[in-house]
Structure formats: structure tokens, C-alpha cells
Amino acid sequence: MTGPAGGSAGAPWTPHHKEGRLAPVQEKEHDRPASLDHPRAPRRPRGIPYFEKYAWLFMRFSGVALVFLALGHLFIGLIWDGGVYRIDFNYVAQRWASPFWQIWDMALLWLAMVHGANGMRTIIGDYARKNITKFYLNSLLLLATGFTLVLGTYVLVTFDANIS
């Protein structure tokens, strides 16, 4: 007489011997929580679909724009028309009187801060050993980045050349 897997009648039946398989088979076990039934089962994705892809694309394309903005900023400030010797309050006032330069400097500020904060976030993720340390360092980074962006944007938007 043979058992369910073709073995002898006296051998205990286990799910590993089902259908003649010798390797363990992942099946439902009733002695562990339902959430652990199938650890390799596909999970329903959470959050924004394809967020990582779009974030990666944003960082690449905005990085090209950031290089252009930064090199243009350096060229105009250091080389063009006398270099750094002409930079004073009046130069900044004349430059920020034009919406073009305000948008240029605002884009430079925002892209540089976003790229720098993202770089620091990845470094924190690589080197912080504990999750609580990562949480506090990332929170501090977010706070500092937000403060710098708010303050820089406020200065660019509310700049008044007619101070007394």
C-alpha cells in the first residue's frame, strides 16, 4: 500500500513530498500569521506610480540645466565686464531689477538646493547605521533645506533697491 505521494503507507505525509517533490514547497501554513503566508507574493505598490523613474529623470535633466545656470552665473560674475571688482550692492540691485535675472537666480537657488539635499540624503542613507539616526539626520536636512529655500526665495522676491 502506498501513501499520497507514492511512498509507503507507514511513512508520515508532509507537504514537501506532495507530487513526488523533494524540495520544500511554499504552501499555506496555519500556524503562522496570515500576513506571512506567501513572502514572495507580489505586493500592491504604494505611493505615486513610477515615482522613482520620474525623480531620476528630473534629477538628470535639471542637472543639465543646473550646470548651465551655474557656469553662466560664474562667467557673468567672475569674467564678464571687469569681473568681481564691479560687484557691489548697486550691481545686485540693477541685476535683480530685471525679472530675467530674478528667475535665473531663483532657478539656480532651487535646483542647487534640491540637488544638494538629495545628495546628502543618499549619503545619510549609506552611512547612518540606525534607522532613528537616519530619521533625525534626514529631518534636520529637510529643515535646513526648507529654511534656506524659504529665506532665499523671500530675499529674491522682496528685494528693494531703495533702502534708506
XYZ file of C-alpha atoms in Angstrom:
164
model
C 0.000 0.000 0.000
C 1.296 3.467 -0.831
C 0.716 6.893 0.673
C -0.454 10.069 -1.100
C 2.976 10.808 -2.595
C 3.694 7.293 -3.696
C 5.663 6.378 -0.548
C 4.967 3.555 1.829
C 1.789 3.574 3.919
C 3.728 3.866 7.191
C 5.743 6.980 6.222
C 4.332 10.233 7.553
C 2.967 12.541 4.893
C 4.433 16.061 4.650
C 3.704 18.791 2.128
C 7.321 18.504 0.940
C 6.638 15.086 -0.525
C 3.500 16.169 -2.364
C 3.532 15.087 -6.002
C 6.910 13.431 -5.575
C 8.815 16.726 -4.984
C 11.739 16.591 -2.619
C 12.365 20.340 -2.337
C 10.301 22.332 0.172
C 7.199 23.925 -1.328
C 5.872 27.238 -0.059
C 2.333 26.492 0.972
C -0.116 27.945 3.401
C 0.724 27.049 6.947
C -1.904 27.561 9.581
C 0.497 28.029 12.485
C 1.797 31.450 11.436
C 0.056 34.774 10.766
C -1.789 35.267 7.514
C 0.472 38.156 6.570
C 3.409 35.731 6.365
C 1.717 33.108 4.194
C 3.443 33.932 0.920
C 6.516 36.137 1.497
C 7.361 36.246 -2.234
C 3.857 37.140 -3.359
C 3.717 40.397 -5.322
C 2.579 43.329 -3.227
C 0.318 46.118 -4.286
C 2.551 49.128 -4.936
C 2.026 52.127 -2.686
C 2.564 55.780 -3.441
C 2.879 57.520 -6.773
C 3.291 55.112 -9.685
C 6.744 55.321 -11.296
C 7.864 57.980 -8.789
C 11.457 56.734 -8.737
C 11.658 56.842 -12.535
C 10.317 60.385 -12.755
C 12.536 61.529 -9.879
C 15.565 60.026 -11.637
C 14.637 61.759 -14.899
C 14.081 65.072 -13.093
C 17.486 64.886 -11.430
C 19.218 64.181 -14.754
C 17.513 66.865 -16.840
C 17.529 69.502 -14.110
C 21.205 68.671 -13.519
C 21.969 69.742 -17.074
C 20.033 72.972 -16.503
C 21.838 73.477 -13.185
C 25.255 73.152 -14.831
C 24.230 75.718 -17.454
C 22.878 78.120 -14.792
C 25.905 77.753 -12.518
C 28.501 78.167 -15.277
C 26.601 81.181 -16.619
C 26.476 82.668 -13.121
C 30.219 82.169 -12.664
C 31.051 83.553 -16.106
C 28.970 86.693 -15.617
C 30.205 87.257 -12.064
C 33.892 86.466 -12.497
C 34.839 87.207 -16.115
C 32.329 89.440 -17.866
C 32.810 93.227 -17.822
C 35.511 93.652 -15.192
C 34.916 90.559 -13.080
C 34.408 90.611 -9.327
C 35.647 94.195 -8.918
C 32.337 95.611 -10.134
C 30.115 93.562 -7.790
C 28.541 95.651 -5.047
C 25.045 96.498 -3.809
C 24.273 98.613 -6.880
C 25.250 95.748 -9.214
C 22.911 93.375 -7.379
C 20.127 95.989 -7.337
C 20.440 96.556 -11.091
C 20.584 92.848 -11.791
C 17.558 91.950 -9.655
C 15.528 94.798 -11.162
C 15.135 92.528 -14.197
C 12.691 89.583 -13.900
C 15.037 87.549 -16.120
C 17.838 87.637 -13.525
C 15.420 87.054 -10.665
C 14.146 83.894 -12.373
C 17.731 82.861 -13.228
C 18.876 83.206 -9.618
C 15.685 81.610 -8.255
C 16.120 78.588 -10.531
C 19.778 78.372 -9.546
C 18.893 78.502 -5.846
C 16.120 75.897 -6.031
C 17.911 73.437 -8.284
C 21.162 73.676 -6.321
C 19.379 73.113 -3.011
C 17.294 70.196 -4.317
C 20.337 68.510 -5.849
C 22.487 69.122 -2.776
C 19.813 67.889 -0.366
C 19.226 64.775 -2.462
C 22.952 64.047 -2.473
C 23.152 64.477 1.288
C 20.084 62.262 1.731
C 21.780 59.440 -0.150
C 24.978 59.878 1.877
C 22.981 59.754 5.112
C 21.272 56.582 3.884
C 24.621 54.976 3.108
C 26.466 55.836 6.311
C 23.907 56.117 9.122
C 23.706 52.773 10.882
C 20.400 53.055 12.752
C 17.018 53.971 11.363
C 16.434 56.503 14.138
C 19.716 58.219 13.240
C 18.684 58.338 9.579
C 15.328 59.780 10.583
C 16.801 62.605 12.674
C 19.545 63.444 10.178
C 17.071 63.487 7.285
C 14.691 65.620 9.356
C 17.492 68.077 10.123
C 18.456 68.127 6.440
C 14.856 68.779 5.396
C 14.547 71.575 7.950
C 17.807 73.258 6.849
C 16.942 72.910 3.158
C 13.449 74.277 3.684
C 14.738 77.199 5.748
C 17.349 78.090 3.107
C 14.833 77.857 0.270
C 12.242 79.968 2.088
C 14.793 82.603 3.121
C 16.444 82.756 -0.325
C 13.115 82.968 -2.107
C 11.942 85.671 0.300
C 15.065 87.752 -0.359
C 14.744 87.387 -4.137
C 11.060 88.240 -4.219
C 11.054 91.117 -1.712
C 14.383 92.735 -2.607
C 14.125 96.526 -2.586
C 16.944 98.540 -4.086
C 15.662 101.762 -2.499
C 16.732 101.159 1.089
C 17.357 104.147 3.283
